[in-house]
PDB file of C-alpha atoms in Angstrom:
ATOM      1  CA  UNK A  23     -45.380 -41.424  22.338  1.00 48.00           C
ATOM      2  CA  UNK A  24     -42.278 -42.802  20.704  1.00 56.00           C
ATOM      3  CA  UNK A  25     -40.936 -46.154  22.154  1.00 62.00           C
ATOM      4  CA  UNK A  26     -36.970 -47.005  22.366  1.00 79.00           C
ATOM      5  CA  UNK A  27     -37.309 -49.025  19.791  1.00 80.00           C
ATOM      6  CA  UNK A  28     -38.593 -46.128  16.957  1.00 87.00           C
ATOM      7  CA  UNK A  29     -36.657 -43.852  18.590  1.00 88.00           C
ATOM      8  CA  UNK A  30     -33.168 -45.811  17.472  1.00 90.00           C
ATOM      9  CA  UNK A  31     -34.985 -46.731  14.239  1.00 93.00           C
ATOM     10  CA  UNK A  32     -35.506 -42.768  13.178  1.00 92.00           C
ATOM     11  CA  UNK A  33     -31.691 -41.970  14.918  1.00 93.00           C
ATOM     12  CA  UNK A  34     -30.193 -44.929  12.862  1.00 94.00           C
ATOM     13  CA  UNK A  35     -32.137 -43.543  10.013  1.00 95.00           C
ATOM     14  CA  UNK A  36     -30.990 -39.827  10.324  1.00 95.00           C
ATOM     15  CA  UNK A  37     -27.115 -41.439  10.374  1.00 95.00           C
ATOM     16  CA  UNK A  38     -27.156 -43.221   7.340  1.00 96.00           C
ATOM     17  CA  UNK A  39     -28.695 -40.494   5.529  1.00 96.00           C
ATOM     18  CA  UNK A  40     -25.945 -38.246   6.260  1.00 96.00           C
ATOM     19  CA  UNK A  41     -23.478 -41.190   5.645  1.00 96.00           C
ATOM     20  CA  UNK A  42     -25.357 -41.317   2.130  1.00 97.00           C
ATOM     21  CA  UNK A  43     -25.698 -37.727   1.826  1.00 96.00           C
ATOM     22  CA  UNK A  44     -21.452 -37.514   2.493  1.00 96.00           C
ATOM     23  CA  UNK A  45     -20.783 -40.596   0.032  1.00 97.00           C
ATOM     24  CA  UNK A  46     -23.448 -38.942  -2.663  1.00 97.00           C
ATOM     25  CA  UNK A  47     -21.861 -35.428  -2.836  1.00 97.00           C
ATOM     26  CA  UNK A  48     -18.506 -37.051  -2.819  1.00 97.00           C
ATOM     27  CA  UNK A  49     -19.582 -39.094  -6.366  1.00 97.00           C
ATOM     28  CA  UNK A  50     -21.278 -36.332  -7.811  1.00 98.00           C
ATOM     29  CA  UNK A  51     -18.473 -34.072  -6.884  1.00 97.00           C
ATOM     30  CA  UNK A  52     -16.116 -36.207  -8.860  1.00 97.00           C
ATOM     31  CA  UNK A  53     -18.486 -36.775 -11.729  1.00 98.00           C
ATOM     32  CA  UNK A  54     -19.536 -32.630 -12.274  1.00 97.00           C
ATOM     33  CA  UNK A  55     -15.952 -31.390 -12.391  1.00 97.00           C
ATOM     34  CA  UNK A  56     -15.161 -33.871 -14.441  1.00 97.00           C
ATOM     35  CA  UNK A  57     -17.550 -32.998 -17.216  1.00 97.00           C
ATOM     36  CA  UNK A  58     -17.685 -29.711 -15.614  1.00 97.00           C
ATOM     37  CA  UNK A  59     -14.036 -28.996 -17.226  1.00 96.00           C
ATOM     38  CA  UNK A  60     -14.267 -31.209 -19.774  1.00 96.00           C
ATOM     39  CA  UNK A  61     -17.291 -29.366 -21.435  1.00 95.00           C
ATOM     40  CA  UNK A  62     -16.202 -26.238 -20.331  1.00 95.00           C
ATOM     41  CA  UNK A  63     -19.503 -25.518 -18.465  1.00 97.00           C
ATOM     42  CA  UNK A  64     -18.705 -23.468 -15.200  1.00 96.00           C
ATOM     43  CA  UNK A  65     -22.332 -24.101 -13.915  1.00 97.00           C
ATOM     44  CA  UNK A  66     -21.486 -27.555 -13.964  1.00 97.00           C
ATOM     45  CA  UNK A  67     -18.190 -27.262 -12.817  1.00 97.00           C
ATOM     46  CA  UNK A  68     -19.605 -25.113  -9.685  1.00 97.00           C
ATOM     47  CA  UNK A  69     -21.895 -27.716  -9.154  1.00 97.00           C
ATOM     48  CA  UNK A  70     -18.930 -29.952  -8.578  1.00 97.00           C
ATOM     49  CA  UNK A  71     -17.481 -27.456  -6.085  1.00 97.00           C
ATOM     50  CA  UNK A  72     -20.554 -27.156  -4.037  1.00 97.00           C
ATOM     51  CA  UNK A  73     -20.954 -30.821  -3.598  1.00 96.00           C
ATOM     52  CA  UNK A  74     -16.955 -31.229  -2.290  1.00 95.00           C
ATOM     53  CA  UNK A  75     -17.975 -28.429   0.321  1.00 95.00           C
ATOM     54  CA  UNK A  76     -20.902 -30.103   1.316  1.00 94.00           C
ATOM     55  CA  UNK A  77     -18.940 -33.759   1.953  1.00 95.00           C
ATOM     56  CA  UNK A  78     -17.504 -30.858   4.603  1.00 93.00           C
ATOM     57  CA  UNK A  79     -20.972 -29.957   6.163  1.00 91.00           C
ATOM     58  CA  UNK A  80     -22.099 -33.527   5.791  1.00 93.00           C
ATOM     59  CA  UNK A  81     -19.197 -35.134   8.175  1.00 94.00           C
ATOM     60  CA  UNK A  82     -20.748 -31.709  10.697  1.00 92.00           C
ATOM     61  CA  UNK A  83     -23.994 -33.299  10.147  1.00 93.00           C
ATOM     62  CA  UNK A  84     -23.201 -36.355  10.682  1.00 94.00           C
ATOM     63  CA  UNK A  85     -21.248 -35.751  14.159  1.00 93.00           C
ATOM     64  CA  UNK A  86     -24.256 -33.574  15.162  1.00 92.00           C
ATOM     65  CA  UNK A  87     -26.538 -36.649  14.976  1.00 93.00           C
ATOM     66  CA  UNK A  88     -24.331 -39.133  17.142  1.00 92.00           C
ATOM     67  CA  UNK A  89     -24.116 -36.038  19.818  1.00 91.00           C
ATOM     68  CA  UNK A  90     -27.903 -35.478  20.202  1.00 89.00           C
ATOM     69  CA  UNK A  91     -28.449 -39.193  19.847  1.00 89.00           C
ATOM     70  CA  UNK A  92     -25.879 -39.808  22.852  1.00 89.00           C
ATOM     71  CA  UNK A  93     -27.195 -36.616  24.758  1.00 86.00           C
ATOM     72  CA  UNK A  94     -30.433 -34.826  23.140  1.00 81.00           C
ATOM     73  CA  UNK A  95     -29.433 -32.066  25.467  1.00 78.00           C
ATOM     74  CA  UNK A  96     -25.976 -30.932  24.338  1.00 79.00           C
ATOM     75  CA  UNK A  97     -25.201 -28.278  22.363  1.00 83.00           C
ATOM     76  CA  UNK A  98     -23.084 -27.301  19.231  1.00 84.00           C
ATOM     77  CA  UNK A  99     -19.368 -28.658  20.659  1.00 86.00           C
ATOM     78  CA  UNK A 100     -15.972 -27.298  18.996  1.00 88.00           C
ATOM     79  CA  UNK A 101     -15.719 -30.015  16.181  1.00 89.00           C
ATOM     80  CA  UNK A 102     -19.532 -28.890  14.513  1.00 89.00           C
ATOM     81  CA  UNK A 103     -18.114 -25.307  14.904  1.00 89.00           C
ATOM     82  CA  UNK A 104     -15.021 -25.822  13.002  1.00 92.00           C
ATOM     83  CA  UNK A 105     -16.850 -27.832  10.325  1.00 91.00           C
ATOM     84  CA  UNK A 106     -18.948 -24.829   9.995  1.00 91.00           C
ATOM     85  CA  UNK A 107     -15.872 -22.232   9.454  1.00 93.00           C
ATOM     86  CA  UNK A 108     -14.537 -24.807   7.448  1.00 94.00           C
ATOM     87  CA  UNK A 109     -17.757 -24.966   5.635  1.00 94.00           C
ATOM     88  CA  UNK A 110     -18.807 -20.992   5.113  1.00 94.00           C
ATOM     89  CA  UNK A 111     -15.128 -20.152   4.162  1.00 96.00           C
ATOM     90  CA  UNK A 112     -15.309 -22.526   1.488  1.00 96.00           C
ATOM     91  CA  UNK A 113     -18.642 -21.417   0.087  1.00 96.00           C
ATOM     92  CA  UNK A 114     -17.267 -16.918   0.157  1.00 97.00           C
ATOM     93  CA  UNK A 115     -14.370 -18.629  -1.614  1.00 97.00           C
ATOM     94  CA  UNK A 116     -16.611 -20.524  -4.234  1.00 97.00           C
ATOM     95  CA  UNK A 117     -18.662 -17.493  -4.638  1.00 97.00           C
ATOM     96  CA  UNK A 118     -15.761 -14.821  -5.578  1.00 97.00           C
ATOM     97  CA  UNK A 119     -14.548 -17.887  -7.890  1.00 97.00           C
ATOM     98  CA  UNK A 120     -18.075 -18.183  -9.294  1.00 97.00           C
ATOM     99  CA  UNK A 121     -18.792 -14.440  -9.835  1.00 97.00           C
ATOM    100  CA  UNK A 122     -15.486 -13.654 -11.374  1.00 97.00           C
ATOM    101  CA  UNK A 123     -15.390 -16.907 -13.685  1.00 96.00           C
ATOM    102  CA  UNK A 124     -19.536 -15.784 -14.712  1.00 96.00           C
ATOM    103  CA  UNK A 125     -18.666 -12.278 -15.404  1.00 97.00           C
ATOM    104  CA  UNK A 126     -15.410 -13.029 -17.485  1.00 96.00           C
ATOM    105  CA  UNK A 127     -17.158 -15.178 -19.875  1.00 95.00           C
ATOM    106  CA  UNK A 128     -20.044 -13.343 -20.197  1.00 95.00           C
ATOM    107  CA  UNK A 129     -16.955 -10.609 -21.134  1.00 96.00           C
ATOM    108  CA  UNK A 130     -15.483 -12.400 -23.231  1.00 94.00           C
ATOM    109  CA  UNK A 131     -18.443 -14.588 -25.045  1.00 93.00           C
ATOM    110  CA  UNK A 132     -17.274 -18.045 -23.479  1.00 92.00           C
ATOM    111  CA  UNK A 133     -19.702 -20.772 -24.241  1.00 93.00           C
ATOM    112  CA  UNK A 134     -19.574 -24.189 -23.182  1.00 96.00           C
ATOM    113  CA  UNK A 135     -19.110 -27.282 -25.702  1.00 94.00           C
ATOM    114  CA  UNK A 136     -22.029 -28.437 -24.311  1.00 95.00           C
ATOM    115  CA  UNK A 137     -24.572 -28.595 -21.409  1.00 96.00           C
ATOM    116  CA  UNK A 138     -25.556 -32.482 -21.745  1.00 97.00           C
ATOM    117  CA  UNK A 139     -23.982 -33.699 -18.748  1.00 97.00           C
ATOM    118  CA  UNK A 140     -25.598 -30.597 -16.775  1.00 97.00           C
ATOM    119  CA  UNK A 141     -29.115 -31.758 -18.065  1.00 98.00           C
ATOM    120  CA  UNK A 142     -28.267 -35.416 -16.550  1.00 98.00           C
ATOM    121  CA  UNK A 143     -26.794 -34.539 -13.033  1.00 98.00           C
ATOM    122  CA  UNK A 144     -28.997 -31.917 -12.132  1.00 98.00           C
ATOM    123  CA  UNK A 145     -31.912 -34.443 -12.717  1.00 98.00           C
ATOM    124  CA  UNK A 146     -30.459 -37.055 -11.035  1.00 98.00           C
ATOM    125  CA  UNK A 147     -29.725 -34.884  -8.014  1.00 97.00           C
ATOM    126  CA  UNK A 148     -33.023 -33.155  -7.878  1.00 97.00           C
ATOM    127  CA  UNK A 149     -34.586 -36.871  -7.224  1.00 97.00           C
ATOM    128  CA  UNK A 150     -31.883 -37.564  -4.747  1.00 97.00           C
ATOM    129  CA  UNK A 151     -32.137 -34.314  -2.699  1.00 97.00           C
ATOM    130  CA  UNK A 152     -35.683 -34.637  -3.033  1.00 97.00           C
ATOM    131  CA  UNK A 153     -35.468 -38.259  -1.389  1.00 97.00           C
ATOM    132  CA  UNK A 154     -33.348 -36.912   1.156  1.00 97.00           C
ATOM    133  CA  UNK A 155     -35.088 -34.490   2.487  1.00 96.00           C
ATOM    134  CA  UNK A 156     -38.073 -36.704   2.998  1.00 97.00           C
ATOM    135  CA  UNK A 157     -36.319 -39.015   5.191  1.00 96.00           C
ATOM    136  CA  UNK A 158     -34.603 -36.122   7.151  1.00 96.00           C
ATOM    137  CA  UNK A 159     -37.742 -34.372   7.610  1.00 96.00           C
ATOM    138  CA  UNK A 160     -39.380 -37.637   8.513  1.00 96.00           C
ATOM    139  CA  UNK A 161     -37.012 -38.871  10.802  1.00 94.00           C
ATOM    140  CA  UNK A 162     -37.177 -35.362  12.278  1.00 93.00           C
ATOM    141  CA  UNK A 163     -40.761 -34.964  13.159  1.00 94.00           C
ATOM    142  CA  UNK A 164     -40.123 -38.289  14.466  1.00 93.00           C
ATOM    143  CA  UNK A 165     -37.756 -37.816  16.902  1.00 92.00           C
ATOM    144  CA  UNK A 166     -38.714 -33.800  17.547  1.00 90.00           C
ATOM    145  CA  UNK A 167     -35.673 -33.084  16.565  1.00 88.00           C
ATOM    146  CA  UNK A 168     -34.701 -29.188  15.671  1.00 88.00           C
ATOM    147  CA  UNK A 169     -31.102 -30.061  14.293  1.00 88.00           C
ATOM    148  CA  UNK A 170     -32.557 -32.543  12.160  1.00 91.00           C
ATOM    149  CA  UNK A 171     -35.119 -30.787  10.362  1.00 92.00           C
ATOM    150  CA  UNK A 172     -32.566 -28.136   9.945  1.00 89.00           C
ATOM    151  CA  UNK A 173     -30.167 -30.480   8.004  1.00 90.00           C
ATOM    152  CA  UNK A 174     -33.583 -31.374   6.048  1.00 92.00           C
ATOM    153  CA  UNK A 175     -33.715 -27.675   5.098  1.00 90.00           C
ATOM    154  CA  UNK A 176     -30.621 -27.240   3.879  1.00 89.00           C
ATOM    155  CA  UNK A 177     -30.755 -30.056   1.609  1.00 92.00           C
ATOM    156  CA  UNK A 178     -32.977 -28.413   0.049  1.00 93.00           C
ATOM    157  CA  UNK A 179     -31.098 -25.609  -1.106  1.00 93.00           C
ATOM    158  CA  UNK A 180     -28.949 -28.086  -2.321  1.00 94.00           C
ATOM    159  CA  UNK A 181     -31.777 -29.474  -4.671  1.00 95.00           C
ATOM    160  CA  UNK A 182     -32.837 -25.583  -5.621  1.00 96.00           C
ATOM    161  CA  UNK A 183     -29.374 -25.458  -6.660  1.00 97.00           C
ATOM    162  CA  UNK A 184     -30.255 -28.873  -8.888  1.00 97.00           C
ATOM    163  CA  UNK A 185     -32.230 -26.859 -10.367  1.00 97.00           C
ATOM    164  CA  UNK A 186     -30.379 -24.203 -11.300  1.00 97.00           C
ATOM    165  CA  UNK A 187     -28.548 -25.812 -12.733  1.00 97.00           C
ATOM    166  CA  UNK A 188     -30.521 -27.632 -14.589  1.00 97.00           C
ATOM    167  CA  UNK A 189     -32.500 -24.403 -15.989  1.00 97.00           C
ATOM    168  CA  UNK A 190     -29.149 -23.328 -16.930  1.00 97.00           C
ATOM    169  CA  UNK A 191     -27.983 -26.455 -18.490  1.00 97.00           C
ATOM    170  CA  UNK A 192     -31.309 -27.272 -20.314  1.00 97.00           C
ATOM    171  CA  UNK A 193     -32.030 -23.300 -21.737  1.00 97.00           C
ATOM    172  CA  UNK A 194     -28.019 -23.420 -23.409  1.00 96.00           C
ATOM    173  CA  UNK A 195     -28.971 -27.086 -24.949  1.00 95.00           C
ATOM    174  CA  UNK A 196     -31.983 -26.005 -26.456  1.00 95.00           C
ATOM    175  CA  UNK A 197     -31.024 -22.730 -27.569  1.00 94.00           C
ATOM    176  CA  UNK A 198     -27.348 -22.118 -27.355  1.00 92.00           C
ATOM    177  CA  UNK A 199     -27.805 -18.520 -25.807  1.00 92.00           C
ATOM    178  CA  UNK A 200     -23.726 -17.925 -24.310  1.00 85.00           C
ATOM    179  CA  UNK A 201     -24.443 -16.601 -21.349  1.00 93.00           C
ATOM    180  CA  UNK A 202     -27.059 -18.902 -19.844  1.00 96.00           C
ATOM    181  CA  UNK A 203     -23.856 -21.145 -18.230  1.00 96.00           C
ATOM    182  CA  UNK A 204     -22.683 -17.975 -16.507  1.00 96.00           C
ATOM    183  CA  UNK A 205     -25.659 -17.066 -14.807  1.00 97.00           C
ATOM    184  CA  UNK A 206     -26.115 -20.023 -13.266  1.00 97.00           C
ATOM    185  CA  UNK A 207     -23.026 -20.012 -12.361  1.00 97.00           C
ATOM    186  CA  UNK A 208     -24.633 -16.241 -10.738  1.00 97.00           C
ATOM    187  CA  UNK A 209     -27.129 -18.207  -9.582  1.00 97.00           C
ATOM    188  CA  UNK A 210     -24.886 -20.738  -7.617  1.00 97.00           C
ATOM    189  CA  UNK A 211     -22.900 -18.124  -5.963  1.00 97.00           C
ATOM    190  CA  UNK A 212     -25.958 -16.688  -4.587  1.00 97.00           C
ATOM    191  CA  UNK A 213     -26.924 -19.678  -3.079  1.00 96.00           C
ATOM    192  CA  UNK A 214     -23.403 -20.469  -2.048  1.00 96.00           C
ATOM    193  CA  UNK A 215     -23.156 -17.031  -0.370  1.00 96.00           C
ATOM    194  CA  UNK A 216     -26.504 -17.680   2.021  1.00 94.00           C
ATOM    195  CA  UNK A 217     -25.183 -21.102   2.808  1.00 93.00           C
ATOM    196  CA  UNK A 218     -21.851 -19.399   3.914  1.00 94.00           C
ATOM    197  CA  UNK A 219     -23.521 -16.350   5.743  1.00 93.00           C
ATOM    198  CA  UNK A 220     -25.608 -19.482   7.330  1.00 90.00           C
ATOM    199  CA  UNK A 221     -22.746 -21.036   8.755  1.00 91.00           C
ATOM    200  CA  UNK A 222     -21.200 -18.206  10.153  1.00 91.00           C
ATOM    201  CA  UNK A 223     -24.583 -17.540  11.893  1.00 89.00           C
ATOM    202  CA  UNK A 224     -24.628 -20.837  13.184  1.00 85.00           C
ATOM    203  CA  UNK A 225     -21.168 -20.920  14.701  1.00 85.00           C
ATOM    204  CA  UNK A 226     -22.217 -17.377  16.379  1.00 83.00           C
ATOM    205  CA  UNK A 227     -25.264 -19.517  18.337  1.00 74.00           C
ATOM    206  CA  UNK A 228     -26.469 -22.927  19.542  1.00 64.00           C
ATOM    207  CA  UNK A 229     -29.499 -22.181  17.478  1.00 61.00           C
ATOM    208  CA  UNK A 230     -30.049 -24.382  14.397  1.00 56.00           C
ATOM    209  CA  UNK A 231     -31.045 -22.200  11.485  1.00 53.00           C
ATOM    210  CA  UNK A 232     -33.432 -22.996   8.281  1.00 48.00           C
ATOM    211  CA  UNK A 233     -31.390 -22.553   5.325  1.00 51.00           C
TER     212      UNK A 233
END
């Protein structure tokens, strides 16, 4: 049995990982559309995207925490719910931009200047993500915590979506085939339309679903 002290260790622990996880996407946000439009790469520049709409989920996540830390027994209140509109609306929006942008270079025979950038984000996240989803999932079979381990799952779509983009990044560097950038930009949207359909299911219900 947990004592009062581990159990404000593993709650301190789930906050600052969301604090992290909300200052992270924020940087790598900035950084991926930046070389995202400079290079021309949508993939990348979706990346970017994704991580802004996250910050979104992340300041949900974050509230969620203090809630069940103050009472383990509330539910979702009105502020998580509008996070989580907030959140899904952004991601359908993303994933028209994404599927239009893909299909109109692959069209039109748009290629990227290059990938290079791509290569070094999506590394650097997938060993980020990674890292956070240990801690989440540790500090959630700590506590018992449902809502936790939930977060913990959907961090990892965020690091499948490293690797997207790093396939699609590394394939176009090492053999310059056009249309690798757009479908992982495909790619993306798919995972940025479950994310959306998630929220939307999680706004309908106090349960917490697993990404």
């Amino acid at each position: 049995m947990m004592t009062s002290r581990s159990t404000v260790f593993y709650f301190k622990l789930a906050l600052w990982l969301a604090v992290f996880t909300i200052v992270y996407n924020l940087a790598e946000g900035l950084v991926s559309l930046y070389f995202g439009y400079e290079d021309e790469s949508l993939a990348l520049f979706g990346f970017g995207a994704d991580s802004f709409i996250e910050v979104i989920s992340g300041l949900g996540i974050m509230h969620m925490i203090i809630r069940i830390r103050n009472n383990p027994a509330s539910k979702r209140d009105s502020f998580e719910k509008t996070a989580l509109k907030i959140t899904g609306t952004a991601f359908y929006i993303l994933v028209v931009g994404l599927v239009s942008s893909s299909l109109y270079n692959i069209w039109t025979g748009h290629t990227p200047e290059t990938t290079f950038w791509g290569v070094v984000i999506s590394l650097l996240s997938i060993v980020i993500m990674g890292g956070l989803v240990w801690g989440k999932r540790l500090a959630g079979n700590q506590l018992n915590s449902d809502p936790i381990l939930a977060d913990a799952n959907c961090t990892m779509v965020c690091l499948y979506m490293s690797v997207v983009l790093l396939l699609s990044s590394g394939i176009y560097e090492l053999t310059g085939i056009g249309f690798i950038d757009s479908l992982g930009g495909l790619g993306l949207a798919w995972f940025a339309f479950s994310e959306g359909r998630e929220c939307f299911e999680k706004v309908k219900s106090d349960k917490y679903c697993n990404c």
